[in-house]
PDB file of C-alpha atoms in Angstrom:
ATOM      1  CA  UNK A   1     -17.384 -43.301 -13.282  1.00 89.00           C
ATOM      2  CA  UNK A   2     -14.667 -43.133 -16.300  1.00 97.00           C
ATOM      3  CA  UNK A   3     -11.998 -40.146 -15.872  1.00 97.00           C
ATOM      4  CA  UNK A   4     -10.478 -38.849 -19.243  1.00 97.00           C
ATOM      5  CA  UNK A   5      -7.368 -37.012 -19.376  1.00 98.00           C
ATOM      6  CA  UNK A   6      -7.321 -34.808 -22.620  1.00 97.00           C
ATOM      7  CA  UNK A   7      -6.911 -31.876 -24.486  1.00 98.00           C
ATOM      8  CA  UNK A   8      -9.631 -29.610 -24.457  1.00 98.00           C
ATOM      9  CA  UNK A   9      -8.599 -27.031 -26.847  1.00 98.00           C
ATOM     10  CA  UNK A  10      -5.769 -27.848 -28.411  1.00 98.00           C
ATOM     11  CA  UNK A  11      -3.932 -25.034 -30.050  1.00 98.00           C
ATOM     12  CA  UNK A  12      -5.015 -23.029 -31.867  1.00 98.00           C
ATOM     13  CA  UNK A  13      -4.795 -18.420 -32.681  1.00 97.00           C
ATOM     14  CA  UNK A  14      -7.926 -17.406 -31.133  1.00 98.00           C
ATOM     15  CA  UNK A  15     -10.582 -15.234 -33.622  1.00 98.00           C
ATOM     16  CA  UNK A  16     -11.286 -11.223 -32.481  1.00 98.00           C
ATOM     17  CA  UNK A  17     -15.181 -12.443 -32.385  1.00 98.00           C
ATOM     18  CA  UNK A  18     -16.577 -14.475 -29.440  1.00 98.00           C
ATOM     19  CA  UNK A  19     -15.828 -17.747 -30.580  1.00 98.00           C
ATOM     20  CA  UNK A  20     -16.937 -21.377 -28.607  1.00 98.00           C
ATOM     21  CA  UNK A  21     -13.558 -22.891 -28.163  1.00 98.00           C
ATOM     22  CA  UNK A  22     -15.109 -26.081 -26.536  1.00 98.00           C
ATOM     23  CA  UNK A  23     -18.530 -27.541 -25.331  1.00 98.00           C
ATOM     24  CA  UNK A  24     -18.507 -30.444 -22.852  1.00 98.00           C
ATOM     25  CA  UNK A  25     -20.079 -33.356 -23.757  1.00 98.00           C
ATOM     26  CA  UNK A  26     -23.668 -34.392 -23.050  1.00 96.00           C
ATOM     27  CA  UNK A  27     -23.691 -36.750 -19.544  1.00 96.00           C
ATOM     28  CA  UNK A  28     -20.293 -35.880 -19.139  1.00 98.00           C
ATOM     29  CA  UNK A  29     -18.436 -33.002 -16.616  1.00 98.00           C
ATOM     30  CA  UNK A  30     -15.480 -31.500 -17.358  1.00 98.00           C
ATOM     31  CA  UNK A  31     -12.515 -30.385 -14.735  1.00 98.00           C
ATOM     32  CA  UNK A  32     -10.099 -27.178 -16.264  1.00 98.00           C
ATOM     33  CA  UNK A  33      -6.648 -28.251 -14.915  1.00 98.00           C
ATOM     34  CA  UNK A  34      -4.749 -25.667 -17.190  1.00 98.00           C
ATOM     35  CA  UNK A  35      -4.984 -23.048 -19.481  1.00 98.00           C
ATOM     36  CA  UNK A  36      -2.441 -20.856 -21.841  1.00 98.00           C
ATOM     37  CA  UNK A  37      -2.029 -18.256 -23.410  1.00 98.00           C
ATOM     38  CA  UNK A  38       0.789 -17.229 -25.688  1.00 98.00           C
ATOM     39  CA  UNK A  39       1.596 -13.903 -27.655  1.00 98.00           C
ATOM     40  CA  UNK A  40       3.136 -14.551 -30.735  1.00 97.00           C
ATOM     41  CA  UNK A  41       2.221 -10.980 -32.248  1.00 97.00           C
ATOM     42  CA  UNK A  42       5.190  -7.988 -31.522  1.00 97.00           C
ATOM     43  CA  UNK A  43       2.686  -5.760 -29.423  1.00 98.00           C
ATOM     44  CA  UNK A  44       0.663  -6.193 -26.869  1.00 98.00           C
ATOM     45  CA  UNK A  45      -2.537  -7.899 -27.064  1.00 98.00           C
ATOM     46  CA  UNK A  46      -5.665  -8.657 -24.993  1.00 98.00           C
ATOM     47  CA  UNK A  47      -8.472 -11.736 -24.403  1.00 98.00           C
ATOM     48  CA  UNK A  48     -11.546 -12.596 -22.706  1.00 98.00           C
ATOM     49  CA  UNK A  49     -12.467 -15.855 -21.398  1.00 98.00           C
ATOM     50  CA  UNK A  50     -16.378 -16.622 -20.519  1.00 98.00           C
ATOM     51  CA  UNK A  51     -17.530 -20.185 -19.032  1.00 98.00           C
ATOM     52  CA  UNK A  52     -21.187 -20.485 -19.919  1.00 98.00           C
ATOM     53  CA  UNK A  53     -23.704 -22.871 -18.681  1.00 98.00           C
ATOM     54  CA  UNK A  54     -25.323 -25.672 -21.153  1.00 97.00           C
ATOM     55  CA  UNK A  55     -28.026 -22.671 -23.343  1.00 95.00           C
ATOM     56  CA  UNK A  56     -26.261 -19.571 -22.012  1.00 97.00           C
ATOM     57  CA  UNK A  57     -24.655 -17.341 -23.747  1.00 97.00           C
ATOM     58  CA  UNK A  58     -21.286 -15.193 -23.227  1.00 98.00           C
ATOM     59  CA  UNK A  59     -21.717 -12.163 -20.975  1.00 97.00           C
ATOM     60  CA  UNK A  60     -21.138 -10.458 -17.459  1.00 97.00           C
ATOM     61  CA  UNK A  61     -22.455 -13.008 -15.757  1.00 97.00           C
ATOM     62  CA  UNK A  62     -20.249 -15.723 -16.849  1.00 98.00           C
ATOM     63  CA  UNK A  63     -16.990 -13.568 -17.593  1.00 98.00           C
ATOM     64  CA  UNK A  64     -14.195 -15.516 -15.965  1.00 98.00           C
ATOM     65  CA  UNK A  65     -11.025 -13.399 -17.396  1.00 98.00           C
ATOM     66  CA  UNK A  66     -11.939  -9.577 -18.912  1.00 98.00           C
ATOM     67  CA  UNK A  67      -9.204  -7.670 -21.205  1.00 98.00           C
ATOM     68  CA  UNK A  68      -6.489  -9.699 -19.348  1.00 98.00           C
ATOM     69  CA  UNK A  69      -3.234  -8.300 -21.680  1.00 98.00           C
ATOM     70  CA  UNK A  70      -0.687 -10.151 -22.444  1.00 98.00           C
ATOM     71  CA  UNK A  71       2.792  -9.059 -23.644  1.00 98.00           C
ATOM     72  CA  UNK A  72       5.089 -10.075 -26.436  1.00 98.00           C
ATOM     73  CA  UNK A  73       6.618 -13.598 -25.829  1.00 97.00           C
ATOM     74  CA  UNK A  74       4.423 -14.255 -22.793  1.00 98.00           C
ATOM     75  CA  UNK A  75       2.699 -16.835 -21.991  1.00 98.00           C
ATOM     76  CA  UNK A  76       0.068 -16.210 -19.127  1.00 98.00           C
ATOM     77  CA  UNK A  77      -1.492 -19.562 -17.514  1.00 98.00           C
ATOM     78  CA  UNK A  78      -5.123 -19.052 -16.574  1.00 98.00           C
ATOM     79  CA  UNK A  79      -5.432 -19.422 -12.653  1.00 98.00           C
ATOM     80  CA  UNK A  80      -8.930 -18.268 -12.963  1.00 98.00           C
ATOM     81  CA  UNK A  81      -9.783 -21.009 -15.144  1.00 98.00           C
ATOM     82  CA  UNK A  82      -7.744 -24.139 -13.095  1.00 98.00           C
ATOM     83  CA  UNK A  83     -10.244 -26.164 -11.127  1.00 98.00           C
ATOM     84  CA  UNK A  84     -13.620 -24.794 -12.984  1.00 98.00           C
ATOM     85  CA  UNK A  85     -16.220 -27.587 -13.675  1.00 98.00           C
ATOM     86  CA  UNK A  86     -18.452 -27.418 -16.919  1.00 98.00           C
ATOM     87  CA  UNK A  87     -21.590 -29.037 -16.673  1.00 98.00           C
ATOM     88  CA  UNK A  88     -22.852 -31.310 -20.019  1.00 98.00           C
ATOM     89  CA  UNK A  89     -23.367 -28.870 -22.610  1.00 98.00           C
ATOM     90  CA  UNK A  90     -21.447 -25.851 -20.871  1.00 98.00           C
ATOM     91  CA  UNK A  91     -19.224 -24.172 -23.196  1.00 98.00           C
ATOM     92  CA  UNK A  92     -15.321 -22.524 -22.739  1.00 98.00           C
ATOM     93  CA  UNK A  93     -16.063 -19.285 -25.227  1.00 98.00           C
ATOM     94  CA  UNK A  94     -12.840 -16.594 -25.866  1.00 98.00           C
ATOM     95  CA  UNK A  95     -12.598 -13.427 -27.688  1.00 98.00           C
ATOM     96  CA  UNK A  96      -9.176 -11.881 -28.458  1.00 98.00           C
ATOM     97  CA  UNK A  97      -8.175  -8.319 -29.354  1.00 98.00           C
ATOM     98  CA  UNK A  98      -6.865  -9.375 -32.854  1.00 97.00           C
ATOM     99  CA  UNK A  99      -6.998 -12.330 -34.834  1.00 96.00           C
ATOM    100  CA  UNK A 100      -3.889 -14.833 -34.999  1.00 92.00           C
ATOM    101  CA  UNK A 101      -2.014 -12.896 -32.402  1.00 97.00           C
ATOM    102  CA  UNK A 102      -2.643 -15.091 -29.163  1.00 98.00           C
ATOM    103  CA  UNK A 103      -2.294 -19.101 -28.751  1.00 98.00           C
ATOM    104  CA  UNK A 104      -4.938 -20.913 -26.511  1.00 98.00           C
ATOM    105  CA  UNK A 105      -3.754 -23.916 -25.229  1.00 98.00           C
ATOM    106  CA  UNK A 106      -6.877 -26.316 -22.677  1.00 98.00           C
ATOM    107  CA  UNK A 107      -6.161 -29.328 -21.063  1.00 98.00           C
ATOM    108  CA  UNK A 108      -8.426 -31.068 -18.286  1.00 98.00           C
ATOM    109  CA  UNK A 109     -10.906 -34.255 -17.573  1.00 98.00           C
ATOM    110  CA  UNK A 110     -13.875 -35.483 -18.588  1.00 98.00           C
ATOM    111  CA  UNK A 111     -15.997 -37.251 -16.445  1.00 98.00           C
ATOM    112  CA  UNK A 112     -18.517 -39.689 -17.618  1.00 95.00           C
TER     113      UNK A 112
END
């Protein structure tokens, strides 16, 4: 077994339309050790967060964080997203209330 230390996501203004933001690997798991998000707009702004299985798509089922706002200047760190495994093809899929207004920043391991 080979552990990877990496950057999932690295960072990057998060789109207003569902958008993958990272698929694991085939034959390989990955571990969500942290997760950020930063407003750089001058009003408050929201995001979703979904972690869908390998041929899922985004929805209830898989919501993880729902219309979680964030203020000016802030940066929130994703507690519901530390210690979440992604099977092989699972996918780390975001949505934000406006385009170029929040930074998502992913780090975590890949296990082979």
């Amino acid at each position: 077994m080979t552990v990877t230390v990496k950057v999932l996501v690295a960072p990057l203004q998060m789109a207003n339309t569902q958008t993958t933001q990272y698929t694991a690997p085939a034959s390989t798991k990955t571990i969500i050790d942290k997760a950020t998000v930063t407003n750089t707009d001058t009003v408050n702004r929201t995001f979703s967060v979904n972690l869908v299985t390998s041929g899922g798509s985004p929805g209830n089922a898989n919501l993880m964080i729902d219309d979680r706002a964030v203020v000016p200047g802030e940066t929130y760190n994703c507690p519901e997203l530390v210690g979440q495994v992604l099977e092989p093809g699972g996918i780390i899929s975001t949505i934000a209330s406006a385009a170029s207004a929040l930074t998502l920043r992913v780090s975590g391991r890949e296990i082979t």
